[in-house]
C-alpha cells in the first residue's frame, strides 16, 4: 500500500507541477478552446482540399477502453509511431509529400520509418507508411542467466480514401511482421537440460515470428447527425501465420443502419464474423487440428431525444457456432442515457450493456505473445456491464473524465505456467522444469473499474494527459485474478521549448500483480496440482523524447527508453530491456 501511494503521489505531484508551470508561463498568450471532452474529430467527409501535415512529435489523447487481459505494454522497445496522416481542410499551403526517419540505438537497434501521402484530386487521398525496428540485446533473468532477447518489428500500410458526396470510401491494406525469442524463465536459474543445444523439452530459446496481412474496406458518413438516414458498412479480412506453422483466416462484415422514425430513430448494427485456425491443440478432444467459428450478431435499438438529453433502448444478440464448443445464443441489454445540463461544459451518462468476446487465435497471440503457440482459447461472454460517469471542462484548456463500471464476465481466460519433473535422459535427481510458454485456465469474474482522466492544452507550448485506474476483482474459483493489476496510471507531457526544440515524456505505472505456476509430479502424472503464486512488482517506465528542427526539412531526434532503469516483467519470467537509447535524423519532402 505504501509503494502504491508513493507512486500515485509522485505522478500527481509531477503533473501538478507541470500544470502550474504552464499556468505561470507568460509567453503562452494564445488561447486554446477545447470544445468536447475526449471526442475525436471527424474530418474525412470534408473536401480533401489540402495536403496532410505530418507532425514530428505528437501526444495523443488516451482512449478509454480497458482490456481485462491487462499487461504492461510499455514501449521500452520502440519509438512512439507517428499517426497516419490526417486530412486537413484549413490550410492551402503545400506541406509536402511525406517524411523519412532513420536512426540507430544502443545494442545495435536500427530504426527506419517512411510516410508518403499523395492527394490525387480534391476528393481522394493515397498514402503509404512503412516502419522497421529491431534489437539484438541480451537480458539477465531473475535467476541470473543472461539470455538472447532479440526482436524485430516491420509494418507496411497502404490507404486510399475517396469522398462521394457526404460519404467516405476507405480502403486499407496492411502487413506486419514481428519476430522474437521465447527467452524467459521465472524465479530460478534455467535448468541445465534447457541450456543444451537443440533441446526439445519446451520452447526455451526458440525463435518465433508472427506475420499478418489484411484488407479493410469501409463506407461511412462521419458528418451525419444523430437523426439522419444513413447506411454504412465495414469489411475486414486478414491472414495470420506463425513460424511454428499455425495459420488463421479472419473475416468480419458489419452493417450499420440509422433510420429516422415518426418518433425517435431506429438503429441496427449487425454482421457476421468468421475465423479458422489450423494446427492448434484442441481442448475438446486433446488432438491437433483446426478450429473454426461463425458468430452472427444483431444489435437493434431505438433512440429518442436530442443532443442535450437522449436515451437508447436496445438489445445485443449473438449466435455462435464454434467447431469445438456447443452452439450457443447470447443476449444482453443495450441501454444508455446521456444528459448535457450545460453544453460544452459537462455531460453525464449511464448505461447497461454486454459483449460476446471472440478469443480467436491472433487476438490471443498478440495479447500474450509468449502463450503456447498451439493455444485454443474459449470465447468469453460479458453478460452485463453497468457503467456511468461524467466528463467536461475545468477551463477552456482543461478537460476531464470520471467514470465507473461493473462488469460480469463468464469464461475469462487467465494465463499461467506449468511445472513438472523431467524424468527422461537419465538425470539424477530429475530436475523440475517450468514451461516458459503460458497455458490458459478460466473463471467467471466480476470486475469493478474506477477511472479518472485529465487533458490540459496550453496554447501550442504544453500539453498534459494523465490517467489513473483502480480495479477490484471477484472470482468464483481462483484465489487471484492472475496477471491483472489492482491499479495503473500514466502521464504524458509535451513541451515546445522554442520553434526548433520540442520535448516530451511518457510515464507508465502498473501496480503489483499475481502470477501463477501450477506444479504436477511429472508430465504424465494425474496427481492433484499444486498452485504456487508469485508477486510481480510495480512496473515503472519512463520514456523521454526530444526533437530539434535544423531546417524546414531536416531535424534530429533522440529517445531515452526505460529511463527508470527498471527491468519489470511484462509477463512472468519475461523482463523487459533496461535503459536504452535511440537517435537519428528526419527529412520531410
Coordinates of C-alpha atoms in Angstrom, one line a residue:
X1 CA 0.0 0.0 0.0
X2 CA 2.8 2.4 0.8
X3 CA 4.5 1.7 -2.5
X4 CA 1.2 2.3 -4.4
X5 CA 0.5 5.5 -2.6
X6 CA 4.1 6.7 -3.2
X7 CA 3.8 6.1 -7.0
X8 CA 0.4 7.8 -7.3
X9 CA 1.5 10.8 -5.3
X10 CA 4.7 11.2 -7.3
X11 CA 2.6 11.1 -10.5
X12 CA 0.1 13.6 -9.3
X13 CA 2.8 16.0 -8.0
X14 CA 4.7 15.9 -11.3
X15 CA 1.5 16.6 -13.2
X16 CA 0.6 19.4 -10.9
X17 CA 4.0 21.0 -11.2
X18 CA 3.9 20.9 -14.9
X19 CA 0.3 22.2 -14.9
X20 CA 1.3 25.1 -12.6
X21 CA 4.3 25.9 -14.7
X22 CA 2.1 26.1 -17.8
X23 CA -0.3 28.4 -16.0
X24 CA 2.6 30.7 -14.9
X25 CA 4.2 30.9 -18.4
X26 CA 3.5 34.5 -19.5
X27 CA 4.6 33.7 -23.1
X28 CA 1.6 31.4 -23.6
X29 CA -0.8 34.1 -24.9
X30 CA -2.6 32.1 -27.5
X31 CA -5.9 30.7 -26.2
X32 CA -6.9 27.1 -27.0
X33 CA -10.5 26.3 -26.7
X34 CA -11.2 22.5 -26.1
X35 CA -14.8 22.0 -27.2
X36 CA -15.9 18.5 -26.3
X37 CA -14.0 16.2 -23.9
X38 CA -12.2 13.3 -25.5
X39 CA -14.3 13.3 -28.6
X40 CA -12.4 12.6 -31.8
X41 CA -12.6 15.0 -34.7
X42 CA -14.1 13.5 -37.9
X43 CA -12.8 15.5 -40.8
X44 CA -12.9 12.8 -43.5
X45 CA -16.1 13.9 -45.1
X46 CA -14.9 17.4 -45.8
X47 CA -13.3 18.1 -49.2
X48 CA -9.8 16.8 -49.4
X49 CA -8.6 20.2 -50.5
X50 CA -5.1 20.3 -48.8
X51 CA -2.2 18.0 -48.2
X52 CA -2.0 16.5 -44.7
X53 CA 0.5 17.7 -42.2
X54 CA 2.8 15.1 -40.5
X55 CA 4.0 16.3 -37.1
X56 CA 7.4 15.1 -35.8
X57 CA 6.4 14.7 -32.2
X58 CA 2.8 14.2 -31.1
X59 CA 0.8 13.4 -28.0
X60 CA -2.4 11.6 -28.4
X61 CA -5.3 11.8 -26.0
X62 CA -5.9 8.4 -24.4
X63 CA -8.7 6.0 -25.4
X64 CA -10.8 4.9 -22.5
X65 CA -11.1 1.2 -23.3
X66 CA -9.6 -1.3 -20.9
X67 CA -8.9 -4.9 -21.8
X68 CA -9.5 -7.3 -18.9
X69 CA -6.3 -9.1 -20.1
X70 CA -4.2 -6.3 -18.8
X71 CA -0.5 -6.4 -19.4
X72 CA 2.3 -3.9 -19.4
X73 CA 2.7 -2.9 -23.0
X74 CA 5.0 0.0 -22.3
X75 CA 7.1 0.7 -25.3
X76 CA 10.6 0.4 -24.0
X77 CA 11.3 -1.4 -27.2
X78 CA 10.3 1.2 -29.7
X79 CA 9.8 4.8 -30.6
X80 CA 6.2 6.1 -30.5
X81 CA 4.8 5.6 -34.0
X82 CA 3.7 8.7 -35.9
X83 CA 0.0 8.7 -36.7
X84 CA -1.1 8.2 -40.2
X85 CA -1.7 11.5 -42.0
X86 CA -5.0 13.3 -41.1
X87 CA -6.8 15.1 -43.8
X88 CA -7.0 18.8 -43.0
X89 CA -9.1 21.5 -44.6
X90 CA -7.9 24.8 -43.1
X91 CA -4.6 25.2 -44.9
X92 CA -3.8 25.8 -48.6
X93 CA 0.0 25.8 -48.5
X94 CA 1.9 22.9 -49.8
X95 CA 3.0 20.8 -46.9
X96 CA 5.0 18.3 -48.9
X97 CA 4.5 14.6 -49.6
X98 CA 5.9 12.9 -46.5
X99 CA 8.6 12.2 -44.0
X100 CA 11.6 9.8 -43.7
X101 CA 13.1 9.0 -40.3
X102 CA 16.2 6.8 -39.6
X103 CA 18.1 6.1 -36.5
X104 CA 20.3 3.8 -34.5
X105 CA 20.3 2.9 -30.9
X106 CA 22.3 1.1 -28.3
X107 CA 22.8 -2.7 -28.7
X108 CA 22.6 -2.2 -32.4
X109 CA 19.0 -1.0 -32.7
X110 CA 18.3 0.1 -36.3
X111 CA 15.1 2.1 -36.9
X112 CA 13.5 3.5 -40.1
X113 CA 10.1 4.9 -40.9
X114 CA 8.6 6.4 -44.0
X115 CA 5.3 8.3 -44.6
X116 CA 4.2 9.2 -48.1
X117 CA 0.9 11.0 -49.0
X118 CA -0.3 12.0 -52.4
X119 CA -3.5 13.9 -53.0
X120 CA -4.6 12.7 -56.4
X121 CA -7.6 15.1 -56.6
X122 CA -9.7 17.3 -54.4
X123 CA -11.7 14.3 -53.3
X124 CA -9.2 11.5 -53.0
X125 CA -6.0 10.7 -51.0
X126 CA -3.4 8.0 -51.3
X127 CA -0.8 7.2 -48.7
X128 CA 1.9 4.7 -47.6
X129 CA 3.5 4.1 -44.3
X130 CA 6.4 1.7 -43.6
X131 CA 8.4 1.1 -40.4
X132 CA 11.3 -1.2 -39.2
X133 CA 12.7 -1.5 -35.7
X134 CA 14.9 -4.3 -34.3
X135 CA 17.1 -5.0 -31.4
X136 CA 19.7 -7.7 -30.6
X137 CA 20.1 -7.1 -26.8
X138 CA 20.7 -9.6 -24.0
X139 CA 18.6 -9.7 -20.9
X140 CA 19.5 -11.0 -17.4
X141 CA 16.8 -13.2 -16.0
X142 CA 15.8 -13.3 -12.3
X143 CA 17.7 -16.5 -11.8
X144 CA 21.0 -14.9 -13.1
X145 CA 21.1 -16.3 -16.6
X146 CA 21.9 -13.9 -19.4
X147 CA 19.9 -14.8 -22.5
X148 CA 19.4 -13.6 -26.0
X149 CA 16.2 -11.5 -26.3
X150 CA 16.2 -10.1 -29.9
X151 CA 13.1 -8.7 -31.5
X152 CA 12.1 -7.3 -34.9
X153 CA 9.0 -5.2 -35.9
X154 CA 8.1 -4.5 -39.5
X155 CA 5.0 -2.7 -40.8
X156 CA 3.7 -1.6 -44.2
X157 CA 0.3 0.2 -44.6
X158 CA -1.3 1.5 -47.7
X159 CA -4.5 3.5 -47.7
X160 CA -6.9 5.2 -50.2
X161 CA -9.7 7.5 -49.2
X162 CA -12.3 8.9 -51.6
X163 CA -15.2 11.3 -51.0
X164 CA -18.5 10.5 -52.6
X165 CA -21.0 13.3 -51.7
X166 CA -21.1 13.0 -47.9
X167 CA -19.7 9.5 -47.7
X168 CA -16.0 8.5 -47.4
X169 CA -14.9 5.2 -49.0
X170 CA -11.7 3.9 -47.5
X171 CA -9.5 1.0 -48.5
X172 CA -6.6 0.0 -46.3
X173 CA -4.0 -2.7 -47.0
X174 CA -1.6 -3.7 -44.2
X175 CA 1.1 -6.1 -43.4
X176 CA 3.0 -6.6 -40.2
X177 CA 5.8 -8.9 -39.1
X178 CA 7.0 -9.5 -35.6
X179 CA 9.9 -11.8 -34.6
X180 CA 11.2 -12.6 -31.1
X181 CA 12.5 -15.4 -28.8
X182 CA 10.9 -17.3 -26.1
X183 CA 13.7 -16.1 -23.8
X184 CA 12.0 -16.1 -20.4
X185 CA 12.3 -18.3 -17.3
X186 CA 10.8 -17.5 -13.9
X187 CA 12.4 -17.2 -10.4
X188 CA 15.3 -19.7 -10.6
X189 CA 18.3 -20.3 -12.8
X190 CA 17.5 -22.0 -16.1
X191 CA 17.8 -25.8 -15.6
X192 CA 20.8 -27.5 -17.5
X193 CA 18.6 -29.6 -19.8
X194 CA 17.1 -26.4 -21.3
X195 CA 20.6 -25.0 -22.0
X196 CA 21.6 -27.9 -24.2
X197 CA 21.7 -27.3 -27.9
X198 CA 18.5 -28.2 -29.8
X199 CA 16.7 -29.2 -26.7
X200 CA 13.0 -30.2 -27.3
X201 CA 11.7 -30.1 -23.7
X202 CA 9.9 -26.8 -24.2
X203 CA 10.2 -23.6 -26.2
X204 CA 13.0 -22.0 -24.3
X205 CA 15.4 -20.1 -26.6
X206 CA 13.2 -21.0 -29.6
X207 CA 12.5 -18.4 -32.3
X208 CA 9.0 -17.3 -33.1
X209 CA 7.5 -14.9 -35.6
X210 CA 4.1 -13.5 -36.5
X211 CA 3.1 -12.4 -40.0
X212 CA -0.3 -10.8 -40.6
X213 CA -1.6 -9.3 -43.8
X214 CA -5.1 -7.9 -44.4
X215 CA -7.5 -5.6 -46.1
X216 CA -10.2 -3.3 -44.7
X217 CA -12.9 -1.6 -46.8
X218 CA -15.4 0.8 -45.3
X219 CA -18.0 3.3 -46.3
X220 CA -19.5 5.8 -43.8
X221 CA -20.8 9.3 -43.4
X222 CA -18.9 10.9 -40.5
X223 CA -20.7 14.2 -40.7
X224 CA -24.2 12.6 -40.3
X225 CA -26.3 13.9 -37.4
X226 CA -28.0 11.7 -34.9
X227 CA -31.3 11.9 -36.8
X228 CA -30.1 11.5 -40.4
X229 CA -30.8 8.5 -42.5
X230 CA -27.5 6.6 -43.1
X231 CA -26.2 3.2 -44.1
X232 CA -22.6 2.3 -43.6
X233 CA -20.5 -0.9 -43.8
X234 CA -17.1 -2.2 -42.8
X235 CA -15.3 -5.3 -44.0
X236 CA -12.1 -6.7 -42.6
X237 CA -10.1 -9.7 -43.7
X238 CA -6.6 -10.9 -42.6
X239 CA -4.4 -13.9 -42.9
X240 CA -2.2 -14.7 -39.9
X241 CA 0.7 -17.1 -39.7
X242 CA 3.4 -18.1 -37.3
X243 CA 6.9 -19.7 -37.6
X244 CA 5.6 -22.6 -35.6
X245 CA 3.1 -23.2 -38.5
X246 CA -0.2 -22.1 -37.0
X247 CA -2.5 -20.3 -39.5
X248 CA -5.6 -18.2 -39.2
X249 CA -8.2 -16.8 -41.6
X250 CA -10.3 -13.9 -40.1
X251 CA -13.2 -12.1 -41.8
X252 CA -15.8 -9.7 -40.4
X253 CA -18.6 -7.9 -42.2
X254 CA -20.6 -5.3 -40.3
X255 CA -23.5 -3.2 -41.5
X256 CA -24.9 -0.1 -39.6
X257 CA -28.3 1.4 -40.4
X258 CA -29.8 4.6 -39.0
X259 CA -33.4 5.3 -39.9
X260 CA -35.5 8.2 -38.6
X261 CA -39.0 7.2 -37.5
X262 CA -42.2 9.0 -36.6
X263 CA -40.9 9.1 -33.0
X264 CA -37.2 8.7 -32.5
X265 CA -34.6 6.9 -34.6
X266 CA -34.2 3.2 -35.4
X267 CA -30.7 1.8 -35.1
X268 CA -29.4 -1.5 -36.3
X269 CA -25.8 -2.9 -36.1
X270 CA -25.4 -6.4 -37.5
X271 CA -22.9 -8.6 -39.1
X272 CA -21.1 -11.9 -39.3
X273 CA -17.6 -13.0 -38.0
X274 CA -15.7 -16.0 -39.3
X275 CA -12.4 -17.3 -38.2
X276 CA -10.5 -20.5 -38.8
X277 CA -7.2 -21.5 -37.1
X278 CA -5.1 -24.6 -38.0
X279 CA -2.5 -26.8 -36.3
X280 CA -3.7 -26.0 -32.8
X281 CA -4.2 -28.2 -29.8
X282 CA -8.0 -28.7 -29.4
X283 CA -9.0 -28.9 -25.8
X284 CA -12.3 -30.6 -26.6
X285 CA -10.7 -33.9 -27.7
X286 CA -7.0 -33.4 -27.0
X287 CA -6.0 -33.6 -30.6
X288 CA -4.2 -31.3 -33.0
X289 CA -6.3 -29.9 -35.7
X290 CA -8.5 -27.0 -37.0
X291 CA -10.9 -24.7 -35.1
X292 CA -13.4 -22.6 -36.8
X293 CA -16.2 -20.3 -35.6
X294 CA -19.1 -18.3 -37.1
X295 CA -20.7 -15.6 -35.0
X296 CA -23.8 -13.9 -36.3
X297 CA -24.8 -10.8 -34.3
X298 CA -27.6 -8.2 -34.4
X299 CA -27.9 -5.1 -32.2
X300 CA -31.2 -3.3 -32.8
X301 CA -32.0 -0.2 -30.8
X302 CA -34.4 2.8 -30.6
X303 CA -33.0 6.3 -30.0
X304 CA -35.1 9.1 -28.6
X305 CA -34.2 12.6 -27.5
X306 CA -31.8 15.3 -28.8
X307 CA -28.2 16.4 -28.3
X308 CA -29.0 17.7 -24.8
X309 CA -30.8 14.6 -23.4
X310 CA -31.3 11.3 -25.1
X311 CA -32.0 7.6 -24.4
X312 CA -31.1 4.5 -26.4
X313 CA -33.0 1.3 -25.7
X314 CA -31.9 -1.9 -27.4
X315 CA -30.6 -5.5 -27.1
X316 CA -27.4 -7.2 -28.3
X317 CA -27.8 -10.7 -29.6
X318 CA -25.2 -13.3 -30.8
X319 CA -25.5 -16.7 -32.3
X320 CA -22.2 -18.6 -32.1
X321 CA -21.2 -21.8 -33.9
X322 CA -17.8 -22.9 -32.8
X323 CA -16.3 -26.2 -34.0
X324 CA -15.0 -27.4 -30.6
X325 CA -17.7 -25.9 -28.4
X326 CA -21.5 -26.2 -28.2
X327 CA -23.6 -23.9 -30.4
X328 CA -25.0 -21.1 -28.2
X329 CA -27.1 -18.0 -28.4
X330 CA -26.4 -15.0 -26.1
X331 CA -28.4 -11.8 -25.4
X332 CA -27.7 -8.7 -23.3
X333 CA -29.4 -5.3 -22.8
X334 CA -28.1 -2.2 -24.6
X335 CA -29.3 0.8 -22.7
X336 CA -27.7 4.2 -22.5
X337 CA -28.8 7.6 -21.2
X338 CA -27.0 10.9 -21.9
X339 CA -27.6 14.3 -20.4
X340 CA -25.8 17.6 -21.0
X341 CA -27.0 20.1 -18.4
X342 CA -24.5 22.7 -19.5
X343 CA -23.5 22.3 -23.2
X344 CA -19.8 22.3 -23.8
X345 CA -19.1 22.2 -20.1
X346 CA -20.4 19.0 -18.5
X347 CA -22.0 15.8 -19.8
X348 CA -23.4 12.8 -17.8
X349 CA -24.0 9.3 -19.0
X350 CA -25.1 5.9 -17.7
X351 CA -25.9 2.6 -19.2
X352 CA -26.1 -1.2 -19.2
X353 CA -24.8 -3.5 -21.9
X354 CA -22.8 -6.7 -22.6
X355 CA -20.5 -8.2 -25.1
X356 CA -19.6 -11.5 -26.7
X357 CA -15.8 -11.7 -27.0
X358 CA -14.3 -13.9 -29.7
X359 CA -10.9 -15.1 -28.4
X360 CA -9.7 -16.0 -31.9
X361 CA -6.1 -17.2 -32.4
X362 CA -4.4 -14.0 -33.5
X363 CA -6.1 -11.9 -30.8
X364 CA -4.7 -14.1 -28.1
X365 CA -1.3 -14.3 -29.8
X366 CA -0.9 -10.5 -29.8
X367 CA -2.3 -10.2 -26.3
X368 CA 0.3 -12.6 -24.9
X369 CA 2.9 -13.5 -27.5
X370 CA 4.5 -15.9 -25.0
X371 CA 1.5 -18.2 -24.8
X372 CA 1.8 -21.8 -26.0
X373 CA 1.7 -21.4 -29.8
X374 CA -0.8 -24.3 -30.1
X375 CA -3.4 -22.5 -27.9
X376 CA -7.1 -23.0 -28.3
X377 CA -8.9 -20.4 -26.1
X378 CA -12.6 -20.4 -25.4
X379 CA -14.7 -17.4 -26.1
X380 CA -15.8 -15.1 -23.2
X381 CA -19.2 -13.5 -22.5
X382 CA -19.6 -10.2 -20.7
X383 CA -23.2 -10.8 -19.8
X384 CA -23.7 -7.5 -18.0
X385 CA -21.8 -4.2 -17.7
X386 CA -23.1 -1.3 -15.6
X387 CA -21.3 1.9 -16.3
X388 CA -21.6 5.6 -15.8
X389 CA -19.7 8.8 -15.4
X390 CA -19.3 12.4 -16.5
X391 CA -16.9 14.5 -18.5
X392 CA -16.5 18.1 -19.1
X393 CA -14.2 21.1 -18.8
X394 CA -12.4 22.7 -15.8
X395 CA -11.4 25.6 -18.1
X396 CA -11.2 26.3 -21.8
X397 CA -7.9 24.5 -21.8
X398 CA -8.6 21.6 -19.5
X399 CA -10.9 18.6 -20.0
X400 CA -11.6 15.8 -17.5
X401 CA -13.4 12.5 -17.3
X402 CA -14.5 10.4 -14.3
X403 CA -16.2 7.0 -14.8
X404 CA -17.0 3.8 -13.1
X405 CA -18.1 0.4 -14.4
X406 CA -19.0 -3.0 -13.0
X407 CA -18.8 -6.0 -15.4
X408 CA -19.7 -9.6 -15.0
X409 CA -17.8 -11.9 -17.3
X410 CA -18.1 -15.7 -18.0
X411 CA -15.1 -17.8 -19.1
X412 CA -12.5 -15.1 -18.6
X413 CA -9.1 -16.6 -19.6
X414 CA -6.1 -16.3 -17.2
X415 CA -2.5 -17.2 -18.1
X416 CA -0.2 -19.5 -16.0
X417 CA 3.0 -21.5 -16.3
X418 CA 3.2 -25.2 -15.7
X419 CA 6.0 -27.1 -13.9
X420 CA 6.8 -30.8 -13.8
X421 CA 9.7 -33.2 -13.0
X422 CA 11.7 -34.1 -16.1
X423 CA 12.3 -37.9 -15.7
X424 CA 13.9 -38.6 -19.1
X425 CA 17.6 -38.5 -20.2
X426 CA 18.9 -40.1 -17.0
X427 CA 19.2 -37.0 -14.8
X428 CA 19.5 -37.9 -11.1
X429 CA 17.8 -36.4 -9.4
X430 CA 15.3 -35.4 -12.0
X431 CA 15.1 -31.7 -12.5
X432 CA 11.9 -29.7 -12.0
X433 CA 11.3 -27.7 -15.2
X434 CA 8.9 -24.9 -15.8
X435 CA 7.5 -24.4 -19.2
X436 CA 8.2 -20.9 -20.4
X437 CA 5.1 -20.6 -22.6
X438 CA 1.8 -19.9 -20.9
X439 CA -1.3 -22.1 -20.7
X440 CA -4.8 -21.0 -20.0
X441 CA -7.4 -21.6 -17.3
X442 CA -10.8 -20.0 -16.9
X443 CA -13.1 -18.5 -14.3
X444 CA -16.1 -16.2 -14.0
X445 CA -15.1 -12.8 -12.8
X446 CA -16.8 -9.6 -11.6
X447 CA -14.7 -6.5 -12.2
X448 CA -15.1 -3.0 -10.8
X449 CA -13.2 -0.3 -12.5
X450 CA -12.8 3.4 -11.4
X451 CA -11.2 5.8 -13.8
X452 CA -10.1 9.4 -13.7
X453 CA -8.5 11.3 -16.6
X454 CA -7.5 14.8 -17.4
X455 CA -6.2 16.6 -20.5
X456 CA -4.7 20.0 -20.5
X457 CA -3.5 22.0 -23.5
X458 CA -1.8 25.4 -23.0
X459 CA -1.5 27.0 -26.5
X460 CA 1.0 25.2 -28.6
X461 CA 3.6 25.1 -25.9
X462 CA 2.5 22.5 -23.3
X463 CA 0.1 19.6 -23.3
X464 CA -0.5 17.1 -20.5
X465 CA -2.6 13.9 -20.3
X466 CA -2.9 11.9 -17.0
X467 CA -5.0 8.8 -16.3
X468 CA -5.5 6.7 -13.2
X469 CA -7.4 3.4 -13.0
X470 CA -8.4 1.3 -9.9
X471 CA -9.6 -2.3 -10.3
X472 CA -11.3 -4.7 -7.9
X473 CA -12.0 -8.4 -8.8
X474 CA -14.3 -11.1 -7.5
X475 CA -13.8 -14.6 -8.9
X476 CA -15.8 -17.9 -8.5
X477 CA -12.9 -20.3 -8.1
X478 CA -9.5 -18.8 -8.5
X479 CA -7.8 -17.1 -5.5
X480 CA -6.4 -14.3 -7.6
X481 CA -7.1 -12.5 -10.9
X482 CA -3.8 -13.8 -12.3
X483 CA -1.7 -11.2 -14.1
X484 CA -4.2 -8.4 -13.6
X485 CA -3.2 -5.2 -11.7
X486 CA -5.2 -3.5 -9.0
X487 CA -4.3 -0.1 -10.4
X488 CA -2.4 1.5 -13.2
X489 CA -1.6 5.1 -14.3
X490 CA 0.1 7.1 -17.0
X491 CA 1.2 10.6 -17.5
X492 CA 2.1 12.2 -20.9
X493 CA 3.8 15.6 -21.1
X494 CA 4.8 17.6 -24.2
X495 CA 6.6 20.9 -24.1
X496 CA 7.7 23.0 -27.0
X497 CA 10.8 24.9 -25.8
X498 CA 11.0 27.1 -28.9
X499 CA 10.4 26.8 -32.7
X500 CA 13.3 24.4 -33.1
X501 CA 13.2 22.2 -29.9
X502 CA 10.3 20.1 -28.5
X503 CA 10.5 17.7 -25.6
X504 CA 8.1 15.0 -24.3
X505 CA 7.9 12.4 -21.6
X506 CA 5.8 9.3 -21.0
X507 CA 5.5 7.8 -17.6
X508 CA 3.7 4.5 -17.1
X509 CA 2.9 2.8 -13.8
X510 CA 1.2 -0.6 -13.1
X511 CA 0.5 -2.0 -9.7
X512 CA 1.6 -5.3 -8.3
X513 CA 0.1 -8.4 -10.0
X514 CA -0.1 -12.1 -9.0
X515 CA 1.5 -14.7 -11.3
X516 CA 0.8 -18.4 -11.2
X517 CA 2.8 -21.7 -11.6
X518 CA 0.8 -25.0 -11.5
X519 CA 3.1 -27.9 -10.4
X520 CA 2.4 -31.5 -11.0
X521 CA 4.5 -34.6 -10.1
X522 CA 5.7 -35.1 -13.7
X523 CA 4.5 -34.6 -17.3
X524 CA 2.2 -37.6 -17.1
X525 CA 1.0 -37.5 -13.5
X526 CA -2.7 -37.4 -12.6
X527 CA -1.9 -36.3 -9.0
X528 CA -3.5 -33.1 -7.7
X529 CA -1.9 -30.0 -9.0
X530 CA -0.1 -27.6 -6.6
X531 CA -0.8 -23.8 -7.1
X532 CA 2.2 -21.5 -6.4
X533 CA 1.7 -17.8 -6.7
X534 CA 4.4 -15.1 -7.1
X535 CA 4.4 -11.3 -6.9
X536 CA 5.2 -9.2 -10.0
X537 CA 6.4 -5.9 -8.6
X538 CA 5.1 -2.5 -9.5
X539 CA 6.2 -1.6 -13.0
X540 CA 7.6 1.9 -13.6
X541 CA 8.6 3.1 -17.1
X542 CA 9.9 6.5 -18.1
X543 CA 10.5 7.4 -21.8
X544 CA 11.9 10.8 -22.7
X545 CA 11.9 12.1 -26.3
X546 CA 13.3 15.2 -28.0
X547 CA 13.2 16.7 -31.5
X548 CA 15.3 19.5 -32.8
X549 CA 14.4 21.2 -36.1
X550 CA 17.6 22.1 -38.0
X551 CA 15.9 23.4 -41.2
X552 CA 12.4 23.3 -42.6
X553 CA 13.2 19.8 -43.9
X554 CA 15.9 18.4 -41.6
X555 CA 15.6 17.6 -37.9
X556 CA 17.3 15.3 -35.4
X557 CA 15.6 13.3 -32.7
X558 CA 16.7 11.3 -29.6
X559 CA 14.8 8.9 -27.3
X560 CA 15.7 7.5 -23.9
X561 CA 13.7 4.4 -23.2
X562 CA 13.0 2.9 -19.7
X563 CA 14.9 5.9 -18.2
X564 CA 13.8 4.5 -14.8
X565 CA 16.3 1.6 -15.2
X566 CA 13.7 -0.9 -14.1
X567 CA 13.6 -4.4 -15.6
X568 CA 10.0 -5.1 -14.7
X569 CA 8.3 -8.2 -16.0
X570 CA 5.6 -7.7 -18.6
X571 CA 4.8 -11.4 -18.3
X572 CA 6.0 -13.8 -15.6
X573 CA 9.6 -14.7 -16.3
X574 CA 10.0 -12.2 -19.1
X575 CA 11.7 -8.9 -18.0
X576 CA 11.9 -6.1 -20.5
X577 CA 15.1 -4.5 -21.7
X578 CA 16.5 -2.0 -19.3
X579 CA 17.7 1.6 -20.2
X580 CA 18.4 2.0 -23.9
X581 CA 18.8 4.9 -26.3
X582 CA 17.8 5.7 -29.9
X583 CA 18.8 8.7 -32.0
X584 CA 18.5 9.7 -35.6
X585 CA 17.6 12.2 -38.3
X586 CA 14.3 13.1 -40.1
X587 CA 13.8 14.5 -43.6
X588 CA 10.5 15.9 -44.8
X589 CA 9.8 16.2 -48.6

